[in-house]
Amino acid sequence: QVQLKESGPGLVQPSQTLSLTCTVSGFSLTDYSVHWVRQPPGKGLEWMGRIQSGGSTDYNSALKSRLSISRDTSKSQVFLKMNSLQTEDTAIYFCTRGPNWGQGTLVTVSS
Amino acid sequence: DIVMTQGALPNPVPSGESASITCQSSKSLLYSDGKTYLNWYLQRPGQSPQLLIYWMSTRASGVSDRFSGSGSGTDFTLKISRVEAEDVGVYYCQQFLEFPRTFGSGTKLEIK
């Protein structure tokens, strides 16, 4: 069945770069888009961006200057990189494909 | 960006009663293909969001028929019939007509 799982560092220092991996199974990245969504603790959902089945990307304009999404289809992995992190980037980060969501990974930005 | 505005519920809702959650978009989500590009999600406490409804009124696989979606191009309603304890959580509407995809701020459902 379709599964997505996020992984990455739980703690990132301010001004540093966040690197997250979404490992998928049950489908091919060349057939479906994968999106990233984040949720600050106790707050709502924010769509960050996606990588399409063909490899092109779309980003939230509010994050575009700091955000990059890429993939390795041979490993069934999608990557998120975001630079210049600040405390307001503290959130649970989810990867999703259609109705399927990962469990999310909490990233805390703190020194 | 399309702004999604959700209404509040008169919590707590008595178990077995119905609850209706409203959502309004700043731009029509009705596309020329005749489909309305609106999703509804439920996020239970401590869990990832679960897709309930897509294309405004189509239930996702495995979703109870107690959930129904309706609306026009800009005004939408998620109705929950006979609310149960497992319905507790925060409900979000989301438009997927344009980028960036945008969510409403969420509507919390509590059960009495």
Tab-separated table of C-alpha atoms in Angstrom:
chain	number	residue	atom	x	y	z
A	1	GLN	CA	0.000	0.000	0.000
A	2	VAL	CA	0.991	3.644	-0.361
A	3	GLN	CA	3.275	4.894	2.391
A	4	LEU	CA	5.307	8.032	2.963
A	5	LYS	CA	7.790	8.596	5.763
A	6	GLU	CA	9.617	11.786	6.638
A	7	SER	CA	13.039	11.832	8.236
A	8	GLY	CA	15.528	14.474	9.246
A	9	PRO	CA	17.140	16.264	12.156
A	10	GLY	CA	14.848	17.138	15.019
A	11	LEU	CA	16.825	20.249	15.874
A	12	VAL	CA	18.279	22.912	13.608
A	13	GLN	CA	20.126	26.033	14.650
A	14	PRO	CA	18.876	29.449	13.537
A	15	SER	CA	20.229	30.597	10.171
A	16	GLN	CA	21.136	27.015	9.241
A	17	THR	CA	19.717	24.834	6.462
A	18	LEU	CA	17.033	22.207	6.972
A	19	SER	CA	17.291	18.972	5.021
A	20	LEU	CA	14.409	16.498	5.091
A	21	THR	CA	13.815	13.243	3.239
A	22	CYS	CA	10.484	11.692	2.320
A	23	THR	CA	10.814	7.995	1.535
A	24	VAL	CA	7.848	6.583	-0.339
A	25	SER	CA	6.606	3.102	-1.154
A	26	GLY	CA	3.676	1.635	-3.007
A	27	PHE	CA	3.940	4.008	-5.955
A	28	SER	CA	6.466	5.503	-8.335
A	29	LEU	CA	7.626	9.109	-8.121
A	30	THR	CA	7.502	9.213	-11.920
A	31	ASP	CA	3.730	8.667	-11.770
A	32	TYR	CA	2.633	11.008	-8.973
A	33	SER	CA	3.406	14.400	-7.451
A	34	VAL	CA	4.609	14.649	-3.870
A	35	HIS	CA	3.845	17.716	-1.785
A	36	TRP	CA	5.334	19.155	1.401
A	37	VAL	CA	3.064	20.720	4.037
A	38	ARG	CA	4.073	22.058	7.424
A	39	GLN	CA	2.264	22.824	10.662
A	40	PRO	CA	3.656	24.982	13.476
A	41	PRO	CA	2.797	23.561	16.910
A	42	GLY	CA	-0.846	24.224	17.719
A	43	LYS	CA	-1.447	26.041	14.430
A	44	GLY	CA	-2.819	25.376	10.959
A	45	LEU	CA	-1.480	23.815	7.771
A	46	GLU	CA	0.772	25.572	5.266
A	47	TRP	CA	1.430	24.175	1.803
A	48	MET	CA	5.106	24.532	0.958
A	49	GLY	CA	5.587	23.088	-2.493
A	50	ARG	CA	5.549	20.013	-4.684
A	51	ILE	CA	7.558	18.055	-7.158
A	52	GLN	CA	5.607	16.771	-10.123
A	53	SER	CA	5.862	13.332	-11.698
A	54	GLY	CA	7.972	14.818	-14.477
A	55	GLY	CA	10.348	16.411	-11.988
A	56	SER	CA	9.280	20.051	-12.238
A	57	THR	CA	8.507	21.961	-9.047
A	58	ASP	CA	6.043	24.519	-7.692
A	59	TYR	CA	6.677	26.510	-4.546
A	60	ASN	CA	4.773	28.693	-2.121
A	61	SER	CA	5.883	32.173	-3.086
A	62	ALA	CA	6.306	33.040	0.601
A	63	LEU	CA	9.044	30.408	0.857
A	64	LYS	CA	10.347	30.245	-2.696
A	65	SER	CA	13.571	32.147	-2.078
A	66	ARG	CA	14.592	29.692	0.665
A	67	LEU	CA	13.082	26.404	-0.501
A	68	SER	CA	14.208	23.637	-2.823
A	69	ILE	CA	12.488	20.308	-3.531
A	70	SER	CA	14.229	17.537	-5.431
A	71	ARG	CA	14.111	13.749	-5.715
A	72	ASP	CA	15.961	10.528	-6.380
A	73	THR	CA	13.548	8.270	-8.229
A	74	SER	CA	15.856	5.258	-7.973
A	75	LYS	CA	15.646	5.482	-4.177
A	76	SER	CA	11.984	6.574	-4.074
A	77	GLN	CA	12.980	9.621	-2.087
A	78	VAL	CA	11.940	13.257	-2.194
A	79	PHE	CA	14.097	15.910	-0.562
A	80	LEU	CA	13.269	19.251	0.978
A	81	LYS	CA	15.945	21.831	1.653
A	82	MET	CA	15.201	25.180	3.213
A	83	ASN	CA	17.841	27.692	4.205
A	84	SER	CA	18.054	30.608	6.617
A	85	LEU	CA	15.853	28.914	9.195
A	86	GLN	CA	14.292	30.994	11.951
A	87	THR	CA	12.329	30.069	15.055
A	88	GLU	CA	9.064	30.545	13.176
A	89	ASP	CA	10.059	27.621	10.948
A	90	THR	CA	9.589	25.308	13.930
A	91	ALA	CA	6.881	22.929	12.760
A	92	ILE	CA	5.839	19.418	11.931
A	93	TYR	CA	6.775	18.778	8.301
A	94	PHE	CA	4.622	16.380	6.280
A	95	CYS	CA	5.029	14.896	2.828
A	96	THR	CA	1.844	13.896	1.042
A	97	ARG	CA	0.607	12.237	-2.137
A	98	GLY	CA	-3.055	12.690	-2.812
A	99	PRO	CA	-4.988	11.307	0.167
A	100	ASN	CA	-1.875	9.769	1.704
A	101	TRP	CA	0.195	11.593	4.296
A	102	GLY	CA	3.317	10.704	6.186
A	103	GLN	CA	3.344	10.763	9.970
A	104	GLY	CA	5.257	14.028	9.931
A	105	THR	CA	8.556	14.969	11.502
A	106	LEU	CA	8.960	17.700	14.097
A	107	VAL	CA	11.682	20.213	13.380
A	108	THR	CA	12.645	22.642	16.130
A	109	VAL	CA	14.706	25.693	15.280
A	110	SER	CA	16.658	26.704	18.346
A	111	SER	CA	20.161	27.471	19.472
B	1	ASP	CA	-3.211	33.748	-3.286
B	2	ILE	CA	-6.703	32.344	-2.724
B	3	VAL	CA	-7.807	32.992	0.856
B	4	MET	CA	-9.861	30.304	2.572
B	5	THR	CA	-12.020	31.407	5.508
B	6	GLN	CA	-13.610	28.881	7.839
B	7	GLY	CA	-16.416	29.352	10.331
B	8	ALA	CA	-16.515	28.162	13.921
B	9	LEU	CA	-18.714	25.515	15.533
B	10	PRO	CA	-20.890	26.047	18.612
B	11	ASN	CA	-18.852	23.596	20.657
B	12	PRO	CA	-19.410	21.194	22.221
B	13	VAL	CA	-21.799	19.455	19.849
B	14	PRO	CA	-24.046	16.850	21.489
B	15	SER	CA	-23.291	13.318	20.427
B	16	GLY	CA	-25.754	12.150	17.773
B	17	GLU	CA	-26.523	15.660	16.551
B	18	SER	CA	-25.441	17.124	13.209
B	19	ALA	CA	-22.688	19.676	12.702
B	20	SER	CA	-22.039	21.905	9.697
B	21	ILE	CA	-18.704	23.562	9.000
B	22	THR	CA	-18.508	26.436	6.557
B	23	CYS	CA	-15.669	27.510	4.305
B	24	GLN	CA	-15.479	30.445	1.934
B	25	SER	CA	-12.922	31.068	-0.805
B	26	SER	CA	-11.829	34.468	-2.111
B	27	LYS	CA	-12.078	33.191	-5.678
B	28	SER	CA	-14.421	30.718	-7.346
B	29	LEU	CA	-13.064	27.188	-7.206
B	30	LEU	CA	-15.386	26.032	-9.988
B	31	TYR	CA	-13.289	25.302	-13.022
B	32	SER	CA	-14.311	25.109	-16.660
B	33	ASP	CA	-14.266	21.300	-16.450
B	34	GLY	CA	-17.286	21.538	-14.164
B	35	LYS	CA	-15.380	20.395	-11.094
B	36	THR	CA	-14.943	22.392	-7.894
B	37	TYR	CA	-11.401	22.158	-6.600
B	38	LEU	CA	-12.011	21.895	-2.879
B	39	ASN	CA	-10.864	19.305	-0.328
B	40	TRP	CA	-11.932	18.717	3.250
B	41	TYR	CA	-9.587	17.146	5.797
B	42	LEU	CA	-9.934	15.982	9.383
B	43	GLN	CA	-6.924	16.095	11.662
B	44	ARG	CA	-7.525	14.080	14.803
B	45	PRO	CA	-5.404	14.935	17.853
B	46	GLY	CA	-1.827	13.817	17.356
B	47	GLN	CA	-2.444	12.488	13.853
B	48	SER	CA	-1.780	13.510	10.267
B	49	PRO	CA	-4.646	15.058	8.309
B	50	GLN	CA	-7.045	12.599	6.714
B	51	LEU	CA	-8.733	13.410	3.403
B	52	LEU	CA	-12.508	13.270	3.785
B	53	ILE	CA	-13.918	14.948	0.683
B	54	TYR	CA	-12.481	16.001	-2.675
B	55	TRP	CA	-14.020	17.805	-5.670
B	56	MET	CA	-16.202	19.513	-3.022
B	57	SER	CA	-18.594	16.600	-2.630
B	58	THR	CA	-16.884	13.265	-3.373
B	59	ARG	CA	-16.112	11.154	-0.321
B	60	ALA	CA	-12.649	9.691	-0.151
B	61	SER	CA	-12.225	5.941	0.046
B	62	GLY	CA	-13.320	4.477	3.356
B	63	VAL	CA	-14.922	7.688	4.654
B	64	SER	CA	-18.251	7.301	6.448
B	65	ASP	CA	-21.371	8.434	4.603
B	66	ARG	CA	-22.110	10.594	7.656
B	67	PHE	CA	-19.769	13.111	6.011
B	68	SER	CA	-21.076	15.099	3.069
B	69	GLY	CA	-19.792	18.126	1.185
B	70	SER	CA	-21.760	20.730	-0.723
B	71	GLY	CA	-21.564	24.307	-1.931
B	72	SER	CA	-21.230	26.725	-4.783
B	73	GLY	CA	-18.093	28.165	-6.356
B	74	THR	CA	-17.083	30.167	-3.310
B	75	ASP	CA	-19.179	28.949	-0.369
B	76	PHE	CA	-18.866	25.433	0.948
B	77	THR	CA	-20.259	23.286	3.735
B	78	LEU	CA	-19.091	20.066	5.313
B	79	LYS	CA	-21.951	18.360	7.112
B	80	ILE	CA	-21.362	15.690	9.721
B	81	SER	CA	-24.478	13.706	10.560
B	82	ARG	CA	-24.884	11.996	13.932
B	83	VAL	CA	-21.542	13.125	15.332
B	84	GLU	CA	-19.522	10.547	17.215
B	85	ALA	CA	-16.531	10.659	19.542
B	86	GLU	CA	-14.191	9.651	16.697
B	87	ASP	CA	-15.142	12.830	14.794
B	88	VAL	CA	-13.303	15.015	17.311
B	89	GLY	CA	-10.492	17.052	15.814
B	90	VAL	CA	-9.819	19.995	13.548
B	91	TYR	CA	-11.384	20.213	10.104
B	92	TYR	CA	-9.631	22.032	7.270
B	93	CYS	CA	-10.807	23.051	3.824
B	94	GLN	CA	-8.207	23.398	1.082
B	95	GLN	CA	-8.344	24.713	-2.438
B	96	PHE	CA	-6.359	22.943	-5.128
B	97	LEU	CA	-7.341	25.108	-8.066
B	98	GLU	CA	-4.223	27.252	-7.985
B	99	PHE	CA	-0.755	27.414	-6.524
B	100	PRO	CA	-0.042	27.943	-3.762
B	101	ARG	CA	-2.530	25.454	-2.424
B	102	THR	CA	-4.119	27.180	0.547
B	103	PHE	CA	-5.902	25.882	3.618
B	104	GLY	CA	-8.497	27.399	5.855
B	105	SER	CA	-7.449	28.113	9.426
B	106	GLY	CA	-9.306	25.078	10.726
B	107	THR	CA	-12.514	24.427	12.652
B	108	LYS	CA	-12.392	22.507	15.906
B	109	LEU	CA	-15.096	19.979	16.726
B	110	GLU	CA	-15.712	18.946	20.312
B	111	ILE	CA	-18.332	16.419	21.355
B	112	LYS	CA	-20.543	16.539	24.442
